[in-house]
XYZ file of N, CA, C and O in Angstrom:
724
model
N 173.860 -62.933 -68.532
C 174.392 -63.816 -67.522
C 173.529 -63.669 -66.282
O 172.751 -62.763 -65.981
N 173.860 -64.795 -65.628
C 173.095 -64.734 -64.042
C 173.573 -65.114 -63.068
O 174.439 -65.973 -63.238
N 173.334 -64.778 -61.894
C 174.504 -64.492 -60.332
C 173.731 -65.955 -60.058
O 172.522 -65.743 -59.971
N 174.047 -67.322 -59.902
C 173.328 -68.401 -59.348
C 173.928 -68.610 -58.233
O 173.320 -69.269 -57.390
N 175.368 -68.074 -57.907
C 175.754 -68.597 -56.811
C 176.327 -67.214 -55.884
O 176.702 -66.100 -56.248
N 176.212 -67.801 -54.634
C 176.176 -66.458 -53.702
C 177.672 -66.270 -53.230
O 178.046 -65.380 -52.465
N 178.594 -67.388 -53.886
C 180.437 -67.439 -53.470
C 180.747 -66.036 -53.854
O 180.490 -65.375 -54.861
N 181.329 -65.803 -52.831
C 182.278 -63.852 -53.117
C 183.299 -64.014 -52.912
O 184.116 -63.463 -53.651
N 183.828 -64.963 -51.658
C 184.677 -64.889 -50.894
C 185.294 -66.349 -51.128
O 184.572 -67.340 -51.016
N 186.711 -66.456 -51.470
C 187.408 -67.898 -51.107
C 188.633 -67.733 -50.155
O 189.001 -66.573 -49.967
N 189.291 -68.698 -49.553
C 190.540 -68.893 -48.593
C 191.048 -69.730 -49.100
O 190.418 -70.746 -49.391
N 193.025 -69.517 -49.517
C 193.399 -70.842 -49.308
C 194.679 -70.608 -48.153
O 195.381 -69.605 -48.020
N 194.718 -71.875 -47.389
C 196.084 -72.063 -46.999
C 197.305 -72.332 -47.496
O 197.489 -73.501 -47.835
N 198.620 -71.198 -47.698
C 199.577 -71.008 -47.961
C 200.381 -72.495 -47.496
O 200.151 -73.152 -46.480
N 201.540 -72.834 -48.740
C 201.949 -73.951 -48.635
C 203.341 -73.744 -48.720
O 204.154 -74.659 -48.584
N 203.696 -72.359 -48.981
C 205.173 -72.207 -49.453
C 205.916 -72.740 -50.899
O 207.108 -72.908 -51.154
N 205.032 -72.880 -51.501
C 204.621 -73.007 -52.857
C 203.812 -72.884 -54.512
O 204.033 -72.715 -55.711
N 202.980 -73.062 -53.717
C 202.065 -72.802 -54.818
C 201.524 -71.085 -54.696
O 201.261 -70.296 -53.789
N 201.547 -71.084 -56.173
C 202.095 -69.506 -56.727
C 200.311 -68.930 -57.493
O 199.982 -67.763 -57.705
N 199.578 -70.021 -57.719
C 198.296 -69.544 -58.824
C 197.233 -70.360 -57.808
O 197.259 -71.473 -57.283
N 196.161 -69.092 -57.800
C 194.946 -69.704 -57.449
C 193.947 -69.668 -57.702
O 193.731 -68.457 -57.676
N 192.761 -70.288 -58.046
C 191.332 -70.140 -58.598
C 190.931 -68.819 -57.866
O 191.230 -68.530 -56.708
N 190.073 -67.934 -58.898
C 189.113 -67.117 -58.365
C 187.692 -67.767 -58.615
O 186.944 -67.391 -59.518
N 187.477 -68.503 -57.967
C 185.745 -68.956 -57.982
C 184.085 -68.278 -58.148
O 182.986 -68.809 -58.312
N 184.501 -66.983 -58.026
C 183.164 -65.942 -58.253
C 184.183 -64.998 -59.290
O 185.360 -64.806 -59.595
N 182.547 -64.502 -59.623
C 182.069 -63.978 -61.098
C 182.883 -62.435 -60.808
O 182.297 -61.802 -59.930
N 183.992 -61.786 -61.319
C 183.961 -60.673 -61.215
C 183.782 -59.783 -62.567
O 183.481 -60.352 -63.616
N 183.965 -58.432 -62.522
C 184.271 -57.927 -63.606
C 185.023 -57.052 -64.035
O 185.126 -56.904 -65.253
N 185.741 -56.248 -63.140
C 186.973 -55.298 -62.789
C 188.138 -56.270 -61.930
O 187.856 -56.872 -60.893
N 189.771 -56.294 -62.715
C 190.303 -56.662 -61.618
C 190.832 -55.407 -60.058
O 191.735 -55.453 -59.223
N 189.928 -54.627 -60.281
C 189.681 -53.321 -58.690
C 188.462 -54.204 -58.372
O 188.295 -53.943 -57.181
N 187.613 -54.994 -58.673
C 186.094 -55.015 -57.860
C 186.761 -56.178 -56.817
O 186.044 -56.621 -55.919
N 188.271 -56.696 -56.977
C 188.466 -57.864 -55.978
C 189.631 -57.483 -55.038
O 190.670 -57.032 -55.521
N 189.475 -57.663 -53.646
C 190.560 -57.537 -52.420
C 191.127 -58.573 -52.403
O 190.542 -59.649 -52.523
N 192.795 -58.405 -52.200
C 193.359 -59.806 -51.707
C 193.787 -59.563 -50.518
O 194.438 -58.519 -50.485
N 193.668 -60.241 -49.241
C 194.249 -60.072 -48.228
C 195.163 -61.580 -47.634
O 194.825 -62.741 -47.866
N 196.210 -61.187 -46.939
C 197.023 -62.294 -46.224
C 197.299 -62.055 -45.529
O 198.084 -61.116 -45.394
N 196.761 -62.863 -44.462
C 196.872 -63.233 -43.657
C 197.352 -64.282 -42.965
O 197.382 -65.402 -43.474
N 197.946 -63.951 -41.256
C 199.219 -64.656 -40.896
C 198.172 -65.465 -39.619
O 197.908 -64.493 -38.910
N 197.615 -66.418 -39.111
C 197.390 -67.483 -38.733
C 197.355 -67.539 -37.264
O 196.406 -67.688 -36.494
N 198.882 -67.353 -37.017
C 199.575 -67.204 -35.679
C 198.564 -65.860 -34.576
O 197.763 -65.872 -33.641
N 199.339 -64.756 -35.543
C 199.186 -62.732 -35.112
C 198.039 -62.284 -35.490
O 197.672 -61.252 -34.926
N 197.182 -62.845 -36.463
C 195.653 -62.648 -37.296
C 196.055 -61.400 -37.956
O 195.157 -60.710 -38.439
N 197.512 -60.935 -38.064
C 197.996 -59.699 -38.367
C 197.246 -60.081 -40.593
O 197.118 -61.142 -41.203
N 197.073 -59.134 -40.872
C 196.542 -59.054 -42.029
C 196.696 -58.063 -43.189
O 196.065 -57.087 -42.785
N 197.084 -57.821 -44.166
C 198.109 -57.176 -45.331
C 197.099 -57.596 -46.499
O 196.867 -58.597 -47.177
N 196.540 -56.056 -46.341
C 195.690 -56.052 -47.907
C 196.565 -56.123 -48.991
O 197.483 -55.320 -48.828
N 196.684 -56.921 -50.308
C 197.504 -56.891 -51.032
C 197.300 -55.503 -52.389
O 196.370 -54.697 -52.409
N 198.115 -55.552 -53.105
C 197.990 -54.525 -54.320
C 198.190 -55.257 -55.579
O 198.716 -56.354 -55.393
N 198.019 -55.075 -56.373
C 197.623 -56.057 -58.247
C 198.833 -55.104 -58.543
O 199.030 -53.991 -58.056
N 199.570 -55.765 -59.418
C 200.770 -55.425 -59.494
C 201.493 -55.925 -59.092
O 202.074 -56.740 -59.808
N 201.925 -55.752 -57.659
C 202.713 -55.358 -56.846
C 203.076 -56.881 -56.171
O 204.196 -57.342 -56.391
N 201.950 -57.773 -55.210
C 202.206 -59.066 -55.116
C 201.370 -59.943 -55.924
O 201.253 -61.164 -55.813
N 200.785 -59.136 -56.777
C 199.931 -60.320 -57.591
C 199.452 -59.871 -58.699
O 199.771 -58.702 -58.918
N 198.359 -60.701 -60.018
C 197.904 -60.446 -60.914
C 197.278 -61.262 -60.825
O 197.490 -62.332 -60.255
N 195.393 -60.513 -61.986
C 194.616 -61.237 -61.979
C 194.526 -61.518 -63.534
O 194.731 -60.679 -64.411
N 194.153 -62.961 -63.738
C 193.574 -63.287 -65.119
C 192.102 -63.315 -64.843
O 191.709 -63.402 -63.680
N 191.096 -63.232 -66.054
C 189.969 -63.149 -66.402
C 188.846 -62.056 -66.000
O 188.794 -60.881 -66.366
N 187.999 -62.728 -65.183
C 187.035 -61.415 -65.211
C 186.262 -61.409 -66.251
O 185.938 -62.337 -66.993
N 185.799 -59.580 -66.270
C 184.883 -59.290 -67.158
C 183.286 -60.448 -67.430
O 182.768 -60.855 -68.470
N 182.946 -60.648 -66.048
C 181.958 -61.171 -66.077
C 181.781 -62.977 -66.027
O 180.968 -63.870 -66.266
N 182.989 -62.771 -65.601
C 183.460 -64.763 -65.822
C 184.164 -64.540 -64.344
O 184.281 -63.448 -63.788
N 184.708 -66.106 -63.714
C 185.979 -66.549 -62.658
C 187.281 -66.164 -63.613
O 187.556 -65.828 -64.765
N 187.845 -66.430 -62.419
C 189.473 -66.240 -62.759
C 190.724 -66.724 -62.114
O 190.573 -67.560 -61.222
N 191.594 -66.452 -62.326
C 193.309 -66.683 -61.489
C 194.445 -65.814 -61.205
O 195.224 -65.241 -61.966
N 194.348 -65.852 -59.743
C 194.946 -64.984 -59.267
C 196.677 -65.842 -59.160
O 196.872 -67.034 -58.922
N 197.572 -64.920 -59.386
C 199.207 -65.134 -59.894
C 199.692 -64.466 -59.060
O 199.587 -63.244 -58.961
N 200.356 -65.285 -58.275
C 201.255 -64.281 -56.971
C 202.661 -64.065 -58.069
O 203.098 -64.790 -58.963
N 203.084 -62.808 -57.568
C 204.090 -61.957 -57.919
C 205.362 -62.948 -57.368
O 205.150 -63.277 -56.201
N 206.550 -63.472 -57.881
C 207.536 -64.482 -57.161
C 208.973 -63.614 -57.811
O 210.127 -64.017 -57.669
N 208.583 -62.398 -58.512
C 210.052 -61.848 -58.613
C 209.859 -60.237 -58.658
O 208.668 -59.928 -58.619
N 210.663 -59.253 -58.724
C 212.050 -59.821 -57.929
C 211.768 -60.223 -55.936
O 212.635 -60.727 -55.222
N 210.507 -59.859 -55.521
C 210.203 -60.430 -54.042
C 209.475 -61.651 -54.276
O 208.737 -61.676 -55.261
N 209.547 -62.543 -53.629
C 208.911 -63.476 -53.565
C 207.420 -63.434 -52.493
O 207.570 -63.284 -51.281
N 206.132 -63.572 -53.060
C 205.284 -63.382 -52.440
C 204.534 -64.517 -52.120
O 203.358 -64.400 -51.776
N 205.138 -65.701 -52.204
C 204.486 -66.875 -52.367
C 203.708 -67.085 -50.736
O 204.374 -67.038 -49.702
N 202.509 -67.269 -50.749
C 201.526 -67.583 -49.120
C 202.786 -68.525 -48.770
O 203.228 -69.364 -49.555
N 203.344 -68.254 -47.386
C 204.038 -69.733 -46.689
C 203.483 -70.586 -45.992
O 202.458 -70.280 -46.601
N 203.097 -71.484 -45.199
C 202.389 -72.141 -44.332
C 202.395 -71.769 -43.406
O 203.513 -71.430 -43.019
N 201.194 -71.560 -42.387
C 200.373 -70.615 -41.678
C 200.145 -69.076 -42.029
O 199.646 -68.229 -41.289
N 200.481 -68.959 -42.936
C 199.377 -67.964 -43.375
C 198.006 -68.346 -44.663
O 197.832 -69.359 -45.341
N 197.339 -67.242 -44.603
C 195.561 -67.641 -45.644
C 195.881 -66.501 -46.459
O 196.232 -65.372 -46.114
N 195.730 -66.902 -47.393
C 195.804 -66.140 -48.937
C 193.782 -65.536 -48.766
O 193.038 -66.495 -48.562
N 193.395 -64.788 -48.809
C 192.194 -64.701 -48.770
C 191.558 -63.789 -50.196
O 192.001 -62.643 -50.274
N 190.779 -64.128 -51.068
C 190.325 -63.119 -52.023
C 189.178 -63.361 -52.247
O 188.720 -64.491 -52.417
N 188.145 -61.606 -52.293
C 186.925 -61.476 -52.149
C 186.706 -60.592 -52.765
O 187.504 -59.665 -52.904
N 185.089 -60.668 -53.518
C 184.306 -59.218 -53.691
C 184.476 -57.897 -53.501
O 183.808 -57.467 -52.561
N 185.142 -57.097 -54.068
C 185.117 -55.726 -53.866
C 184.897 -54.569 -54.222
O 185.493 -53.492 -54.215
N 183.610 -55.100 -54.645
C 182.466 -54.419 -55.285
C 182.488 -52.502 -55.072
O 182.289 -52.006 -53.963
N 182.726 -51.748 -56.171
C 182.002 -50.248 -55.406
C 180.443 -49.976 -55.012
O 179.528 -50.592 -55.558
N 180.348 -49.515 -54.541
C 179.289 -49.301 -53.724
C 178.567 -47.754 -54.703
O 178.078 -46.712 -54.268
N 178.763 -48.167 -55.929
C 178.765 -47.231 -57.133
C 177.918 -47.089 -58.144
O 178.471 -47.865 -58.923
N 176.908 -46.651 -58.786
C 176.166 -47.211 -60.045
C 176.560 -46.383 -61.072
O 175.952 -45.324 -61.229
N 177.434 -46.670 -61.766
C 178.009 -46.069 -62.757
C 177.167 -46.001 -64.639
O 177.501 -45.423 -65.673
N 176.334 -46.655 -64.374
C 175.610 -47.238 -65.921
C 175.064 -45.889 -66.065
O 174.836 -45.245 -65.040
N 174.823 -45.375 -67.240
C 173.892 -44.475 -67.647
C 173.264 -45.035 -68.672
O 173.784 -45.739 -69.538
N 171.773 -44.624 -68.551
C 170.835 -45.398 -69.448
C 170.269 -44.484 -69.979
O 169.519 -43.887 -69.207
N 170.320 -43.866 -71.616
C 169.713 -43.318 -72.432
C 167.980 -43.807 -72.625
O 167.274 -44.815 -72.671
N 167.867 -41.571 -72.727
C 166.336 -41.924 -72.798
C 165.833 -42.072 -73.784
O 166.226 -41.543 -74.823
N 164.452 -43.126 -73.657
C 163.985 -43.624 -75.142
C 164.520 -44.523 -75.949
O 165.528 -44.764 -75.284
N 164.599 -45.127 -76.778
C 165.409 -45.954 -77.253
C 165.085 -47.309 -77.158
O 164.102 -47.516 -76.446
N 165.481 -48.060 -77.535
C 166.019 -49.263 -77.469
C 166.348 -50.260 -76.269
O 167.513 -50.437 -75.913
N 165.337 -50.866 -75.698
C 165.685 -51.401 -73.960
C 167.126 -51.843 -74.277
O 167.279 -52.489 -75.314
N 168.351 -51.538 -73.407
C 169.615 -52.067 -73.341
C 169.161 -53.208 -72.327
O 169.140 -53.008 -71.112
N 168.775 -54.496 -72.948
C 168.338 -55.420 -72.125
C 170.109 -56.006 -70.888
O 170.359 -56.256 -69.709
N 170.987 -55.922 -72.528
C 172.356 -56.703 -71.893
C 172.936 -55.942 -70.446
O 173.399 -56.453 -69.426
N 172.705 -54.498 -70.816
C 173.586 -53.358 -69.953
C 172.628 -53.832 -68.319
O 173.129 -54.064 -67.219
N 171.178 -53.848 -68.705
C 170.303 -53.664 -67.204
C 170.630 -55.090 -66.616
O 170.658 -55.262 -65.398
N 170.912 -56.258 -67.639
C 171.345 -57.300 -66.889
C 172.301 -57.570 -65.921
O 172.205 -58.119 -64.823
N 173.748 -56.830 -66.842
C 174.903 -56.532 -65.881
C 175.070 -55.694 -65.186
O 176.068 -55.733 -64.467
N 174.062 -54.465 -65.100
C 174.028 -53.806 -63.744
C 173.334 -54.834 -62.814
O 173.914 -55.269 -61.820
N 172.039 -55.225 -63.169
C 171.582 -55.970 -61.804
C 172.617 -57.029 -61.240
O 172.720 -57.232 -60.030
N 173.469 -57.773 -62.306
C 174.544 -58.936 -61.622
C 174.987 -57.964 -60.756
O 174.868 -58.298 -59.577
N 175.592 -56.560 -60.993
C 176.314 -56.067 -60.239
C 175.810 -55.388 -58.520
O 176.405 -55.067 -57.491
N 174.228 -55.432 -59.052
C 173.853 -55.161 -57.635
C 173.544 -56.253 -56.913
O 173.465 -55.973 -55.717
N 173.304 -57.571 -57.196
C 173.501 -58.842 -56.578
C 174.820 -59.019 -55.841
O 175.079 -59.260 -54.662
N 175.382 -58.871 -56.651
C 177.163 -59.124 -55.884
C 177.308 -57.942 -54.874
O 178.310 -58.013 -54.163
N 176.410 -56.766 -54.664
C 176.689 -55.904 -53.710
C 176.308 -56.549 -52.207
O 176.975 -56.701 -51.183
N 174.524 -56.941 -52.663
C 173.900 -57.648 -51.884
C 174.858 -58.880 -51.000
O 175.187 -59.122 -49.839
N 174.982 -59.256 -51.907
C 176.036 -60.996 -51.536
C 177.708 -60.607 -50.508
O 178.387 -61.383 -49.836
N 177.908 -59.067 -50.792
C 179.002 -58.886 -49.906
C 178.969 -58.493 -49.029
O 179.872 -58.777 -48.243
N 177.567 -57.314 -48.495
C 176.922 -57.048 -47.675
C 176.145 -58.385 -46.744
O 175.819 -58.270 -45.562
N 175.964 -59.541 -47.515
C 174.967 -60.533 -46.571
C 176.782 -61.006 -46.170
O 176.871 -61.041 -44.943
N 177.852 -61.277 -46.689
C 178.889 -61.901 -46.350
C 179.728 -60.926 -44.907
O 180.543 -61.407 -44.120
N 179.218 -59.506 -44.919
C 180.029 -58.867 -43.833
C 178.915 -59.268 -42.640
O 179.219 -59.429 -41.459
N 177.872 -59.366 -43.068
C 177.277 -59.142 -41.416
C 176.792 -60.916 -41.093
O 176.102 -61.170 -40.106
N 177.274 -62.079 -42.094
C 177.440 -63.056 -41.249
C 178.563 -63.676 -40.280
O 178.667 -64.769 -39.723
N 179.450 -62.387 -40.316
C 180.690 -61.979 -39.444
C 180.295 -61.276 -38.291
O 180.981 -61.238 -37.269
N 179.080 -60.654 -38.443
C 178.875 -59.634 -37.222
C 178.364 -60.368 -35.940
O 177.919 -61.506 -36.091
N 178.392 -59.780 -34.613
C 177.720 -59.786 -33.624
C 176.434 -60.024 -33.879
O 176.237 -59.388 -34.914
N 175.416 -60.557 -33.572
C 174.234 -60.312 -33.693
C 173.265 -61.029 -32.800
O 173.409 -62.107 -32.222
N 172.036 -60.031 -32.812
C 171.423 -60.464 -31.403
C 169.837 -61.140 -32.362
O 169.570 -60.911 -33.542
N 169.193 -61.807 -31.582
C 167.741 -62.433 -31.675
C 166.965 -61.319 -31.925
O 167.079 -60.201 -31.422
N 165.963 -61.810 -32.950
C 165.755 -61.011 -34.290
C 164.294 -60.167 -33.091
O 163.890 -59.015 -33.247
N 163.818 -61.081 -32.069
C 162.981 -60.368 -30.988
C 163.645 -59.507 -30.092
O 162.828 -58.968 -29.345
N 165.004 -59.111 -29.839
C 165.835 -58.564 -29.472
C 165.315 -57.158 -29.632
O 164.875 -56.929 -30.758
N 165.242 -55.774 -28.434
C 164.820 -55.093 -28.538
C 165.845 -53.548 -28.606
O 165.610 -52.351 -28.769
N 167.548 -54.742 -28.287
C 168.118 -53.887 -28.045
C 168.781 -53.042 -29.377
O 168.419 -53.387 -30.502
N 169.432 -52.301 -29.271
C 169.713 -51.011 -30.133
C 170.628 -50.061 -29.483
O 170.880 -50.195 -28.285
N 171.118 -49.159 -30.143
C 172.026 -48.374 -29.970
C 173.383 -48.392 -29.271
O 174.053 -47.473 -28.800
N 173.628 -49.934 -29.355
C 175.265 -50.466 -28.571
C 176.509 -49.635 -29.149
O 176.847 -49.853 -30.313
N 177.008 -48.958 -28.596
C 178.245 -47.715 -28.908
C 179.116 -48.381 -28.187
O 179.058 -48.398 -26.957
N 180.460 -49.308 -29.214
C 181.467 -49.614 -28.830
C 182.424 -48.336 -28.125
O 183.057 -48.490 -27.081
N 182.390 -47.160 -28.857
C 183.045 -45.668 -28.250
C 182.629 -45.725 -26.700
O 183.359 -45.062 -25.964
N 181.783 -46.275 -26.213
C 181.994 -45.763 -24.973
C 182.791 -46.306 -23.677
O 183.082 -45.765 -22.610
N 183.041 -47.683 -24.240
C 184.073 -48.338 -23.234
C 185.454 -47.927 -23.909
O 186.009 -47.669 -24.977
N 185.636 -48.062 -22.372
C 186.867 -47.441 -21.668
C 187.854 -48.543 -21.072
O 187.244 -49.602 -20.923
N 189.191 -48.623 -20.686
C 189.811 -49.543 -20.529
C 189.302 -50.030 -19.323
O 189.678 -51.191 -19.157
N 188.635 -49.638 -18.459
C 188.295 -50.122 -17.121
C 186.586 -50.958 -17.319
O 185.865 -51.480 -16.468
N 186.395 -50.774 -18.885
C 184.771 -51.321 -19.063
C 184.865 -52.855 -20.337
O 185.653 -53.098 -21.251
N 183.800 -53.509 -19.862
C 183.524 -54.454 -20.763
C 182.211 -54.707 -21.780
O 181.354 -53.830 -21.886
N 182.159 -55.425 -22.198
C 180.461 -55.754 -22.744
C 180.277 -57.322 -22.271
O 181.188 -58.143 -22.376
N 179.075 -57.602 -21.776
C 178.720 -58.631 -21.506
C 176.996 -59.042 -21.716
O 176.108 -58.202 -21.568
N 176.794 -60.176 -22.005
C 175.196 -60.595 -22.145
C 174.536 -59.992 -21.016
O 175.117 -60.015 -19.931
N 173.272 -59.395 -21.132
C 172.647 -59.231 -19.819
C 171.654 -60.261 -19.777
O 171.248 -60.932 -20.726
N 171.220 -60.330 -18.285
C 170.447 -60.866 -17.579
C 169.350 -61.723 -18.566
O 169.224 -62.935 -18.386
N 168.817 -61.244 -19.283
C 167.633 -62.253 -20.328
C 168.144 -62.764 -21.566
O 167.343 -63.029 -22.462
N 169.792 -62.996 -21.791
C 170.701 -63.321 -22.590
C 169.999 -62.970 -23.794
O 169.825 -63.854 -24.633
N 169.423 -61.405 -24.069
C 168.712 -60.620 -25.369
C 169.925 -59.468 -25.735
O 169.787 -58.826 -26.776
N 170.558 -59.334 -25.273
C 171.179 -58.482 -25.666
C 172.528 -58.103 -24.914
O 172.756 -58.785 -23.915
N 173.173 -57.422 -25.138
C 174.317 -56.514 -24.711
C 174.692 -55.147 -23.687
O 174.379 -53.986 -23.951
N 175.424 -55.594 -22.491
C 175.232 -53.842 -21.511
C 176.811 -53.873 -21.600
O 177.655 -54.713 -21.911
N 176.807 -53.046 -21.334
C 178.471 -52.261 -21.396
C 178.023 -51.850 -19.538
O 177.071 -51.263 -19.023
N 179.509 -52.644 -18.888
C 179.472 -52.736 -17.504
C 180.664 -51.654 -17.495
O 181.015 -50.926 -18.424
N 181.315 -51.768 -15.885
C 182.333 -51.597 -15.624
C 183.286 -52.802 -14.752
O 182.700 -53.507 -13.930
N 184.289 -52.922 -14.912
C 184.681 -53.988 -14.195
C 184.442 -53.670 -12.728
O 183.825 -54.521 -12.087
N 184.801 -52.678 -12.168
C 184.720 -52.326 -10.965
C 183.581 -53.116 -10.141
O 183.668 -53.667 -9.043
N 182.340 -52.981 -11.136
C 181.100 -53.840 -10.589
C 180.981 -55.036 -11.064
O 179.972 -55.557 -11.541
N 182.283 -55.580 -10.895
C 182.529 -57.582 -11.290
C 182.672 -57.715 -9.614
O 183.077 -56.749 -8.967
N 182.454 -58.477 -9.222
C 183.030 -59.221 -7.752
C 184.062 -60.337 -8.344
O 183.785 -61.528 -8.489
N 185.311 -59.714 -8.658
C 186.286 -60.848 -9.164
C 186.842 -61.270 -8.236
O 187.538 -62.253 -8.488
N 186.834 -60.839 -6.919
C 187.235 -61.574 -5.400
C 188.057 -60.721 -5.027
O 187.929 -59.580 -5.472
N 189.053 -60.999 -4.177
C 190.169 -60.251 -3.268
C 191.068 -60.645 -3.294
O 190.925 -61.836 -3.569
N 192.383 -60.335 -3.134
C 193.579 -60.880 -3.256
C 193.858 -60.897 -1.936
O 193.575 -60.065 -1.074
N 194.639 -62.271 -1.828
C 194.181 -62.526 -0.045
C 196.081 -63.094 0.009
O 196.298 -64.037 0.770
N 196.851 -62.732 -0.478
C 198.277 -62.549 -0.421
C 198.659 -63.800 -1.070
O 198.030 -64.121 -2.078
N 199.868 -64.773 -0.517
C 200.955 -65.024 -1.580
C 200.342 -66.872 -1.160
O 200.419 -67.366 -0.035
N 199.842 -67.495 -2.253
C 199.243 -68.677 -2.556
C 200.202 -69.900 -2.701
O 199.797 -71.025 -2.995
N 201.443 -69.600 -2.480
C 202.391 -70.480 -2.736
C 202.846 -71.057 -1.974
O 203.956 -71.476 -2.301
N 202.439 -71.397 -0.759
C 202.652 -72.338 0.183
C 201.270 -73.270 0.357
O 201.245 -74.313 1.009
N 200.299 -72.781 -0.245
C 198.715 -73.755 -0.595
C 198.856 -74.889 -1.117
O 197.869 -75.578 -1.372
């Protein structure tokens, strides 16, 4: 088989109904896939468990369908929340390849699918990330060091990122009670 498409990740919006949904990428463990739901409103978010609110059909190197759990809790997505399920690949190489022998052409195939789909979840987290211009010189931005009184903001050659303090904002003065203005 071969990885042609780079889909890891699908969303659907919860309808308060519908109970089955396409898995559109290739997995092969139902552990290599996360379901998360998420609520719309709160962005509050609830990794799910197999079993528990759901089940997967297929796999093993094919798509599949994911089956929300509707008894005895009902887990059905309601409207405004996102049913979300993705890649969740280990970060693992588990194959052992005997020496001498016989090229296991099939086995080196489905390890490499499997390191493609690592690739493809890794290119899928960091087109989520922050990121600065690839001439960008900056480096070593440590979210740990702000403090409730500090921010991050673009600096001056809009290349990168400084961690200020508010103190050195000129947000103005409070010049008393505006309600007769």
């Amino acid at each position: 088989m071969t990885l042609t498409a780079t889909t890891n990740k699908v969303a659907y919006s919860g309808d308060g109904s519908t109970t089955s949904f396409p898995v559109t990428f290739i997995y092969w463990e139902d552990t290599t896939v996360k379901v998360i739901l998420s609520n719309n409103t709160t962005g509050v978010e609830t990794v799910w468990t197999a079993g528990t609110q759901y089940n997967l059909t297929g796999g093993d190197g094919a798509v599949g369908t994911l089956a929300i759990d509707t008894s005895p809790t009902d887990y059905t997505p309601a409207s405004g929340e996102t049913l979300t399920i993705k890649s969740n690949h280990p970060v693992t190489q588990t194959t052992a390849l005997p020496l001498g022998g016989a090229f296991p052409s099939t086995t080196m195939e489905d390890r490499m699918d499997k390191n493609v789909r690592l690739v493809q979840q890794v290119q899928e987290g960091l087109d989520r990330a922050i990121k600065f211009p690839e001439s960008s010189a900056t480096t070593g931005v440590n979210l740990t060091d702000l403090t409730a009184l500090n921010m991050l903001r673009v600096d001056a050659a809009g290349t990168g990122i400084e961690n200020i303090s508010l103190s050195d904002l000129a947000l103005g003065i409070y010049r008393g009670n505006w309600a007769a203005s």
